[in-house]
Coordinates of C-alpha atoms in Angstrom, one line a residue:
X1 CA 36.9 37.3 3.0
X2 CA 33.7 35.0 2.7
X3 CA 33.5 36.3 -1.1
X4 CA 36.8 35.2 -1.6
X5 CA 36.4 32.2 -0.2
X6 CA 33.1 31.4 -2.1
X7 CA 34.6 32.1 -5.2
X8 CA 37.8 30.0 -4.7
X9 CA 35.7 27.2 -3.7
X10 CA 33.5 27.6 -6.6
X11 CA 36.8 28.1 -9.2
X12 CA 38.3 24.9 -7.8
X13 CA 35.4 22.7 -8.5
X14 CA 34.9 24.2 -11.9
X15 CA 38.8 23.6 -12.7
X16 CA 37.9 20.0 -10.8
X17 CA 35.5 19.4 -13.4
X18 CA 37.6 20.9 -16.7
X19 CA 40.6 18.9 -16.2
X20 CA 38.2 15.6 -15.4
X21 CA 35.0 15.9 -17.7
X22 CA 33.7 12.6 -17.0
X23 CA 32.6 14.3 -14.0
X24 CA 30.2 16.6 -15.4
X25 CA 28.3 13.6 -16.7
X26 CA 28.7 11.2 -14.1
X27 CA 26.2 12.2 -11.0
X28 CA 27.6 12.1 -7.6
X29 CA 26.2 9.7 -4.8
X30 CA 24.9 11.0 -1.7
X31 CA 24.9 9.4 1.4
X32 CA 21.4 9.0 3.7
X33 CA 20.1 6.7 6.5
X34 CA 17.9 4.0 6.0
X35 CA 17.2 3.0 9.5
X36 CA 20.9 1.8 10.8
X37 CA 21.6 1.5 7.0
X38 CA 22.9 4.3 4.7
X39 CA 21.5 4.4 1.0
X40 CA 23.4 5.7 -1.6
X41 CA 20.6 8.9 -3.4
X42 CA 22.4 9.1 -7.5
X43 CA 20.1 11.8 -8.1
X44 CA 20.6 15.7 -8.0
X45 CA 19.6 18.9 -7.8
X46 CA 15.8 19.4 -9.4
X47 CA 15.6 15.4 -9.4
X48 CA 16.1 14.9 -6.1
X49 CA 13.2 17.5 -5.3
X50 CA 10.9 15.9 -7.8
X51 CA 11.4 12.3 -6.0
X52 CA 8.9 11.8 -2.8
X53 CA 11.2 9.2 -1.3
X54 CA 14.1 11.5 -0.7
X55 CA 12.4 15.1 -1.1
X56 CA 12.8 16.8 1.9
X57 CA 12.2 20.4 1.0
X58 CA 12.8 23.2 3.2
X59 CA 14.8 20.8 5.5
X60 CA 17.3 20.3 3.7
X61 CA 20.5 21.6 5.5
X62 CA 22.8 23.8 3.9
X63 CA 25.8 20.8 3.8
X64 CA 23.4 18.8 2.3
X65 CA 22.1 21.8 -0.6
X66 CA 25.5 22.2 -1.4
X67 CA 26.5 18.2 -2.1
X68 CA 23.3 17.8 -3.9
X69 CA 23.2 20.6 -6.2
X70 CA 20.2 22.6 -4.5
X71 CA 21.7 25.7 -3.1
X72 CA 19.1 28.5 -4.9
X73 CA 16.2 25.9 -5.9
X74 CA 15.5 26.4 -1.8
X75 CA 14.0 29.1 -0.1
X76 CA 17.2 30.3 1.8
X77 CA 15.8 29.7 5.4
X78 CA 16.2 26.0 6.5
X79 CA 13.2 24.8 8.7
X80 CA 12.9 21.2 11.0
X81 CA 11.0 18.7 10.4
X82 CA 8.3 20.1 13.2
X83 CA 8.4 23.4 11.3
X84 CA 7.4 21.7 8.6
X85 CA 4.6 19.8 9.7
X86 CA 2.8 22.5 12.1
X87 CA 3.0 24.6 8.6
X88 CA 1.0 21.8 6.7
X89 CA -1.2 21.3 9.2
X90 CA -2.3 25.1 9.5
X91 CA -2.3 24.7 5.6
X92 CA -4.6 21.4 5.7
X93 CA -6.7 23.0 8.2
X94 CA -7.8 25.8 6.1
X95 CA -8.1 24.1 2.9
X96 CA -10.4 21.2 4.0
X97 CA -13.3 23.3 2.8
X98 CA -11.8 24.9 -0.3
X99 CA -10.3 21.4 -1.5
X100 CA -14.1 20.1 -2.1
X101 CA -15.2 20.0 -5.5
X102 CA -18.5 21.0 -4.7
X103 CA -21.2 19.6 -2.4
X104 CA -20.7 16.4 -3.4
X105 CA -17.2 16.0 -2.6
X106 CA -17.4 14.7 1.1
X107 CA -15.3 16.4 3.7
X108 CA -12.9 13.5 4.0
X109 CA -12.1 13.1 0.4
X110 CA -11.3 16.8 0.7
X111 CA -8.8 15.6 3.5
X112 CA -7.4 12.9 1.4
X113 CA -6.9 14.6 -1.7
X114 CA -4.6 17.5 0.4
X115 CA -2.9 14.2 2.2
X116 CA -2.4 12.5 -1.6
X117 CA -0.7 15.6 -2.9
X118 CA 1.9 15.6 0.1
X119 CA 2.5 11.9 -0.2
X120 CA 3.2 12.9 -4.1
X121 CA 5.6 15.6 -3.2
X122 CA 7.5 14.4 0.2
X123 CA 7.1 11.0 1.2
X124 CA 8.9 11.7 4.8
X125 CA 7.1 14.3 5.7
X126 CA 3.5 12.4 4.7
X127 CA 4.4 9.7 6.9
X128 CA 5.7 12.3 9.6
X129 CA 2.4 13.8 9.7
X130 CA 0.2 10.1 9.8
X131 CA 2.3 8.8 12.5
X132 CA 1.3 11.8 14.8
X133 CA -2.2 12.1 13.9
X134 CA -2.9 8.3 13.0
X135 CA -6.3 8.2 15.0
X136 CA -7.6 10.9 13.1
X137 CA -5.8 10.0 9.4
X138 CA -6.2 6.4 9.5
X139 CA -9.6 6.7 8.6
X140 CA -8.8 8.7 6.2
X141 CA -6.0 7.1 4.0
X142 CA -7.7 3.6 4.8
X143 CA -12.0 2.6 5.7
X144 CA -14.3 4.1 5.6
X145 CA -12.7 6.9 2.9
X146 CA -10.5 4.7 0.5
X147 CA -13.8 2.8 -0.8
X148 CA -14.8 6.5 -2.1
X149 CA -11.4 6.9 -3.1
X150 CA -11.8 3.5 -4.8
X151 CA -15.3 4.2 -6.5
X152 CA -13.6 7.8 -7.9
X153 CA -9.8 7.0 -8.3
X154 CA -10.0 7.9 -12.3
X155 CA -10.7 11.1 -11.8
X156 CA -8.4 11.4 -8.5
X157 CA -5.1 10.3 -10.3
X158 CA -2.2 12.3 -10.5
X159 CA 0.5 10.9 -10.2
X160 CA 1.4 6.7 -10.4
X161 CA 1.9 5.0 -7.3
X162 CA 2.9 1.0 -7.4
X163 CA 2.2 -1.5 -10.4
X164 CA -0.1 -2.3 -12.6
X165 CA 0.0 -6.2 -13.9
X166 CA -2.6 -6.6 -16.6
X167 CA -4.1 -9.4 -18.7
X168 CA -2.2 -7.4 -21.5
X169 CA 0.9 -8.2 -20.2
X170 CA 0.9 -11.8 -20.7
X171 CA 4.5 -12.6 -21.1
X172 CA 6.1 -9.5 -20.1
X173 CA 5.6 -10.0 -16.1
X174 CA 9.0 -11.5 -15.7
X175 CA 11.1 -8.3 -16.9
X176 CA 8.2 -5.7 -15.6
X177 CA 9.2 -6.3 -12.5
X178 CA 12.5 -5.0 -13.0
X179 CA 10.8 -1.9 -13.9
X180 CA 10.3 -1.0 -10.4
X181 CA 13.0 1.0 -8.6
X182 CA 14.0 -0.6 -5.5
X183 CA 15.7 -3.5 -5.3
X184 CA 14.5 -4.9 -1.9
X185 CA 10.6 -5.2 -1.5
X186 CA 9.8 -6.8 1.4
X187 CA 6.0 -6.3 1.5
X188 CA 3.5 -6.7 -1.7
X189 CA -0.2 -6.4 -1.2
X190 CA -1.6 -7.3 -4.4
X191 CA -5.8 -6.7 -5.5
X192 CA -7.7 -7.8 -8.5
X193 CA -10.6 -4.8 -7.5
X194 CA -13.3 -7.7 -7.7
X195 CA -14.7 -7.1 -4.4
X196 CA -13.6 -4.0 -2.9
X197 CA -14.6 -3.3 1.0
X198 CA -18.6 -3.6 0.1
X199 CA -18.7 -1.9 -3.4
X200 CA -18.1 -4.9 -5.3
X201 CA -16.2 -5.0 -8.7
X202 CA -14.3 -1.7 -8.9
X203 CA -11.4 -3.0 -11.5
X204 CA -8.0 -1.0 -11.9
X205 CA -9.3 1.4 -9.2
X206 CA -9.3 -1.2 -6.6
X207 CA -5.8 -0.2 -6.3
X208 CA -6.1 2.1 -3.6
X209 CA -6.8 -0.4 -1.4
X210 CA -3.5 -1.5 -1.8
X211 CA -2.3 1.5 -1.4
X212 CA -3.9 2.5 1.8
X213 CA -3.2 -0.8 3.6
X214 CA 0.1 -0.3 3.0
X215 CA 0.5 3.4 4.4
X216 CA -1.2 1.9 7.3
X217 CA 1.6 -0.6 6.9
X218 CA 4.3 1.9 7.6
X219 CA 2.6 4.3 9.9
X220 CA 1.8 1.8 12.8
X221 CA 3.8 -1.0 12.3
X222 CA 7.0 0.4 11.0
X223 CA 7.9 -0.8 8.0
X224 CA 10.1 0.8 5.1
X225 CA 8.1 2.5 2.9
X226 CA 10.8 1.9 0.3
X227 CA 10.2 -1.5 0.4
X228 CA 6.2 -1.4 -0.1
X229 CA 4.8 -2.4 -3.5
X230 CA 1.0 -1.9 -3.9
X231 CA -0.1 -3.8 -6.8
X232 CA -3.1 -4.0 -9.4
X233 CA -3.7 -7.4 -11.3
X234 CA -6.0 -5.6 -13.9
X235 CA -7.9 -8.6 -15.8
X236 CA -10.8 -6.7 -16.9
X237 CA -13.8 -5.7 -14.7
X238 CA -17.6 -7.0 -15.0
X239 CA -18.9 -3.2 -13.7
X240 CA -20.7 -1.7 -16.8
X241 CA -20.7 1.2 -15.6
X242 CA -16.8 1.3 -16.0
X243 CA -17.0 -0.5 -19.2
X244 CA -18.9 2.4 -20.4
X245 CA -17.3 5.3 -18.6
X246 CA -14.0 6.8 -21.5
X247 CA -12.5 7.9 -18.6
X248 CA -12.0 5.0 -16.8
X249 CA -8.3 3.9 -16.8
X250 CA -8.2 -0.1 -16.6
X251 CA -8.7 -2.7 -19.5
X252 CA -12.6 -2.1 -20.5
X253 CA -13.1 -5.9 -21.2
X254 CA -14.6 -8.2 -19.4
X255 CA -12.9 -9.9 -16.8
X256 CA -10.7 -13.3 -17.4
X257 CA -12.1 -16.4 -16.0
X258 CA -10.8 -19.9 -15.2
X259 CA -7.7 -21.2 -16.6
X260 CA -7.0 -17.5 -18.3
X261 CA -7.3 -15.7 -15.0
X262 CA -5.3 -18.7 -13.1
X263 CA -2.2 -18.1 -15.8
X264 CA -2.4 -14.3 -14.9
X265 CA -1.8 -14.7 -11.4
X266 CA 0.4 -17.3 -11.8
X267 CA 2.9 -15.5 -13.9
X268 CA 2.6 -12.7 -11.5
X269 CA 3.6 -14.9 -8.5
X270 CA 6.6 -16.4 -10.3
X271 CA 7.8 -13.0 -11.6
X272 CA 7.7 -11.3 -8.3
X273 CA 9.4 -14.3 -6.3
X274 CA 12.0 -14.5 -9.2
X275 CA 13.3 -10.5 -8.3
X276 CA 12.6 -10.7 -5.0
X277 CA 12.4 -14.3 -3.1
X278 CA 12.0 -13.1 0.0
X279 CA 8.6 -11.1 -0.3
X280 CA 5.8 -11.4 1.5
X281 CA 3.0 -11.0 -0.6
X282 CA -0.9 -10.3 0.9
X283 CA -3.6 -10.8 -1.2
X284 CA -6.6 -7.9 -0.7
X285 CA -10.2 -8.2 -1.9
X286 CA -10.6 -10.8 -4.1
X287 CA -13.9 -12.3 -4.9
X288 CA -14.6 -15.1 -2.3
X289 CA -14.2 -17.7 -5.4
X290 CA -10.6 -17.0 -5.9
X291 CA -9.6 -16.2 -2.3
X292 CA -10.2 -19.3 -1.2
X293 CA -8.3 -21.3 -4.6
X294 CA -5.8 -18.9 -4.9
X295 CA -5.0 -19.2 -1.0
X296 CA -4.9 -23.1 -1.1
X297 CA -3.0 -23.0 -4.7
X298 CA -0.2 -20.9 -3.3
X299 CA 0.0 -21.2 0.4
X300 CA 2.3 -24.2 0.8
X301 CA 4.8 -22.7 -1.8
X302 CA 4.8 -19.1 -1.6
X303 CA 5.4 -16.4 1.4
X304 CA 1.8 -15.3 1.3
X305 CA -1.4 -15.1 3.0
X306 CA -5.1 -13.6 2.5
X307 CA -6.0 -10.9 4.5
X308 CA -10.0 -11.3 3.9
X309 CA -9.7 -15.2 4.7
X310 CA -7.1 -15.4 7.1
X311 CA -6.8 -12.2 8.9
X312 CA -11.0 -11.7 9.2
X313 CA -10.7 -15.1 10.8
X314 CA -7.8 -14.4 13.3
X315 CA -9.2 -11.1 14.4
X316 CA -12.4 -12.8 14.7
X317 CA -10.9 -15.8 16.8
X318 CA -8.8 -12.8 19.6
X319 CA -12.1 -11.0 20.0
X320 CA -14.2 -13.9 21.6
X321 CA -10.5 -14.8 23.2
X322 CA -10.6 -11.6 24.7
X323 CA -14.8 -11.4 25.5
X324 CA -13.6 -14.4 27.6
X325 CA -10.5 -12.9 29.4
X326 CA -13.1 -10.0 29.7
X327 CA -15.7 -12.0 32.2
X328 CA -12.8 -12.8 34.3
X329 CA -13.2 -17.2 33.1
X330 CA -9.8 -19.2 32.5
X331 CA -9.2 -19.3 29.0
X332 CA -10.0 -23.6 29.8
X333 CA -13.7 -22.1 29.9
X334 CA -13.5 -20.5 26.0
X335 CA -14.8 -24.2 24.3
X336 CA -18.2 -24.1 27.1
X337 CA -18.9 -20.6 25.2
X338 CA -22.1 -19.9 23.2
X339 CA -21.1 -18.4 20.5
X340 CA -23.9 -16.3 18.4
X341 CA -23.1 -15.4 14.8
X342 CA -24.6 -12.3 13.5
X343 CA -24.2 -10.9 9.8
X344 CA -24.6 -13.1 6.6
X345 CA -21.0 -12.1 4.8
X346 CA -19.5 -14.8 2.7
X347 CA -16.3 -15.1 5.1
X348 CA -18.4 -15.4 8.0
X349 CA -17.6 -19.1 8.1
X350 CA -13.9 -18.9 8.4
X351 CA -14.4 -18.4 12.3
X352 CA -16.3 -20.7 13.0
X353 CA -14.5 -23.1 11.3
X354 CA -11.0 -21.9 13.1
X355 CA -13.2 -22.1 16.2
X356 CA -14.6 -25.6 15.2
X357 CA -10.8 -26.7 14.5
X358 CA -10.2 -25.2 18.2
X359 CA -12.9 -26.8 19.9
X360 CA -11.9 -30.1 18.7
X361 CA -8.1 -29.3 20.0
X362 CA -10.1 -28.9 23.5
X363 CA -12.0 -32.0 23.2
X364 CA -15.2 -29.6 23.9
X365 CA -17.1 -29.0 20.9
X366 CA -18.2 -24.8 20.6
X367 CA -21.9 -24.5 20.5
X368 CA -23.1 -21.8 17.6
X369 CA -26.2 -20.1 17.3
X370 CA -26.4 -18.6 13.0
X371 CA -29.1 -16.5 11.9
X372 CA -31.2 -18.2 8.9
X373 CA -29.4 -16.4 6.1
X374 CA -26.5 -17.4 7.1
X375 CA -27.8 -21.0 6.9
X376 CA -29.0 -20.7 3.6
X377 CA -26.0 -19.3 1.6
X378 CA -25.1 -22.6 0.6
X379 CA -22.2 -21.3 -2.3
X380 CA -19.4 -21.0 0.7
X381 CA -20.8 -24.2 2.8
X382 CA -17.9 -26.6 1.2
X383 CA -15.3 -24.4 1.5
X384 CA -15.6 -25.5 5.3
X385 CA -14.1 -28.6 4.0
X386 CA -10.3 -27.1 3.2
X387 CA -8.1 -27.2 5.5
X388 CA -6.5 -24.1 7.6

């Protein structure tokens, strides 16, 4: 009886398809939830196990291998979600060592690189498996292990992952952007790889920055990972080392400057507000001398904001809130603080000028102590003068 059944259900959808044969060229839609929200998946069969954002592998159920063309492209036995991920972790435990690429290859790039390939293969599951072990992942999808991911990525990449704007696409930005697949993006984080973490100018592999900010992005604070965009701004790099390397896979020319570099990033900015107005777009790494103009050029217009400048300075600002709350004082006691400054980074002034902009508030100037280099690097002393 089954066999009949199966083969009746199988004539009447190949008669369904005879007498209408639009239907064997039009794909069918498929129906899953995204959040309260269903999204309608065009794809089918080998395509839908080839794309990360809706590959589910082994768990897909049988209803669902049927509508989407995947009955036999499966292992027959349908496993949860769990199943799934106490399997890869058993896997990833036992190929940490034998993922290195000899004794150079650090254990944690070992980690990353098996992490990478799941992301590349089944973007549920990947996030699945950061959410639950984010203490011991996080540093390995973001610091301390992206900047070697940075420093190595052309010889890491597989597979594409975000956008690439470059200084060769002058012109073109407006109508790129519709290259992209998703039609809502509500999150860009956008790098030009001229100062990544401490490594300085790493060009078109600064892009894994964006990259790992944003899967930070989605493990801890929920957002769609449809609607992430990491983004490259690829203007050259001044790294000889990468000008010289033929495996390096950015623009091996030296890096715009001035009014050249301003029209790059401008045309960017207008392109991705155009397509998607609502955007929120976070500037990452940029070399001090643009953070700072590109901030004040865009800030009053655009949905944006620079993590280095603003967000350094915020955390900055709720750690001596909290050192305060910590000794048990009023929070009226914060402007009496002394507050010593130690560490001569260029940002280190944004701060104490938050703090200077605070004190004043209180009517109770904050009393600093800096250490002598920090006195003396003179090239970020005026940017104390703009306004935040």
């Amino acid at each position: 009886m089954p066999n009949f059944y199966n083969q009746t259900r199988a004539a009447t959808s190949l008669m369904r398809r005879l007498i209408n044969p639009t239907a064997l060229a039009r794909p069918r839609c498929f129906t899953t939830t995204e959040g309260h929200r269903p999204t309608l998946v065009h794809k089918r069969s080998l395509d839908i196990l080839h794309e990360p954002w809706f590959n589910k592998g082994t768990a897909f159920s049988m209803t669902e291998r049927d509508r989407l063309d995947l009955r036999g492209l499966l292992p027959p036995n349908v496993m949860s979600s769990e199943q799934q991920i106490e399997r890869f972790m058993v896997d990833l435990k036992r190929l940490e060592v034998q993922a290195r690429d000899g004794p150079s290859d650090p254990n944690a790039l070992a980690k990353w690189r098996i992490l990478n390939r799941l992301h590349d293969r089944n973007e549920t599951m990947y996030y699945k498996v950061l959410i639950a072990n984010i203490e011991e992942y996080a540093p390995i999808v973001y610091t301390p292990t992206v900047g070697l991911v940075c420093q190595n990525y052309s010889g890491l990449f597989r597979r594409p992952r975000g956008m690439y704007f470059s200084a060769e696409d002058r012109g073109e930005m407006m109508s790129m952007v519709y290259n992209w697949p998703a039609d809502q993006v509500d999150m860009i984080v956008v790098t030009d790889g001229s100062r990544i973490l401490g490594l300085g100018d790493l060009g078109v592999q600064g892009i894994g920055i964006a990259i790992g900010k944003l899967d930070l992005y989605v493990a801890a604070a929920g957002i769609n990972p449809q609607r992430v965009l990491p983004v490259m701004i690829d203007v050259g790099t001044n790294n000889e080392k990468l000008l010289k390397d033929p495996l390096y896979l950015g623009l091996q020319q030296h890096r715009l400057d001035g009014d050249e570099y301003i029209a790059v990033i401008d045309e960017f900015m207008e392109a991705v507000f155009t397509r998607w107005p609502n955007v929120i777009v976070q500037f990452e790494d940029f070399q001090s001398k643009w953070a700072f103009k590109l901030l004040q050029r865009y800030r009053n217009t655009h949905r944006m904001f620079n993590d280095d400048v603003q967000g350094t300075a915020g955390v900055a600002i709720a750690g001596l809130l909290g050192a305060v709350r910590a000794q048990g004082r009023p929070m009226i006691d914060f402007p009496k603080q002394k507050i010593v400054v130690a560490g001569a980074g260029r940002l280190v002034f944004l701060p104490i000028l938050k703090l200077t902009v605070l004190g004043t508030f209180w009517g109770n100037p904050f009393s600093f102590v800096l250490p002598t280099s920090v006195k003396k690097n003179k090239e970020v002393i005026p940017q104390m003068e703009m306004r935040y």
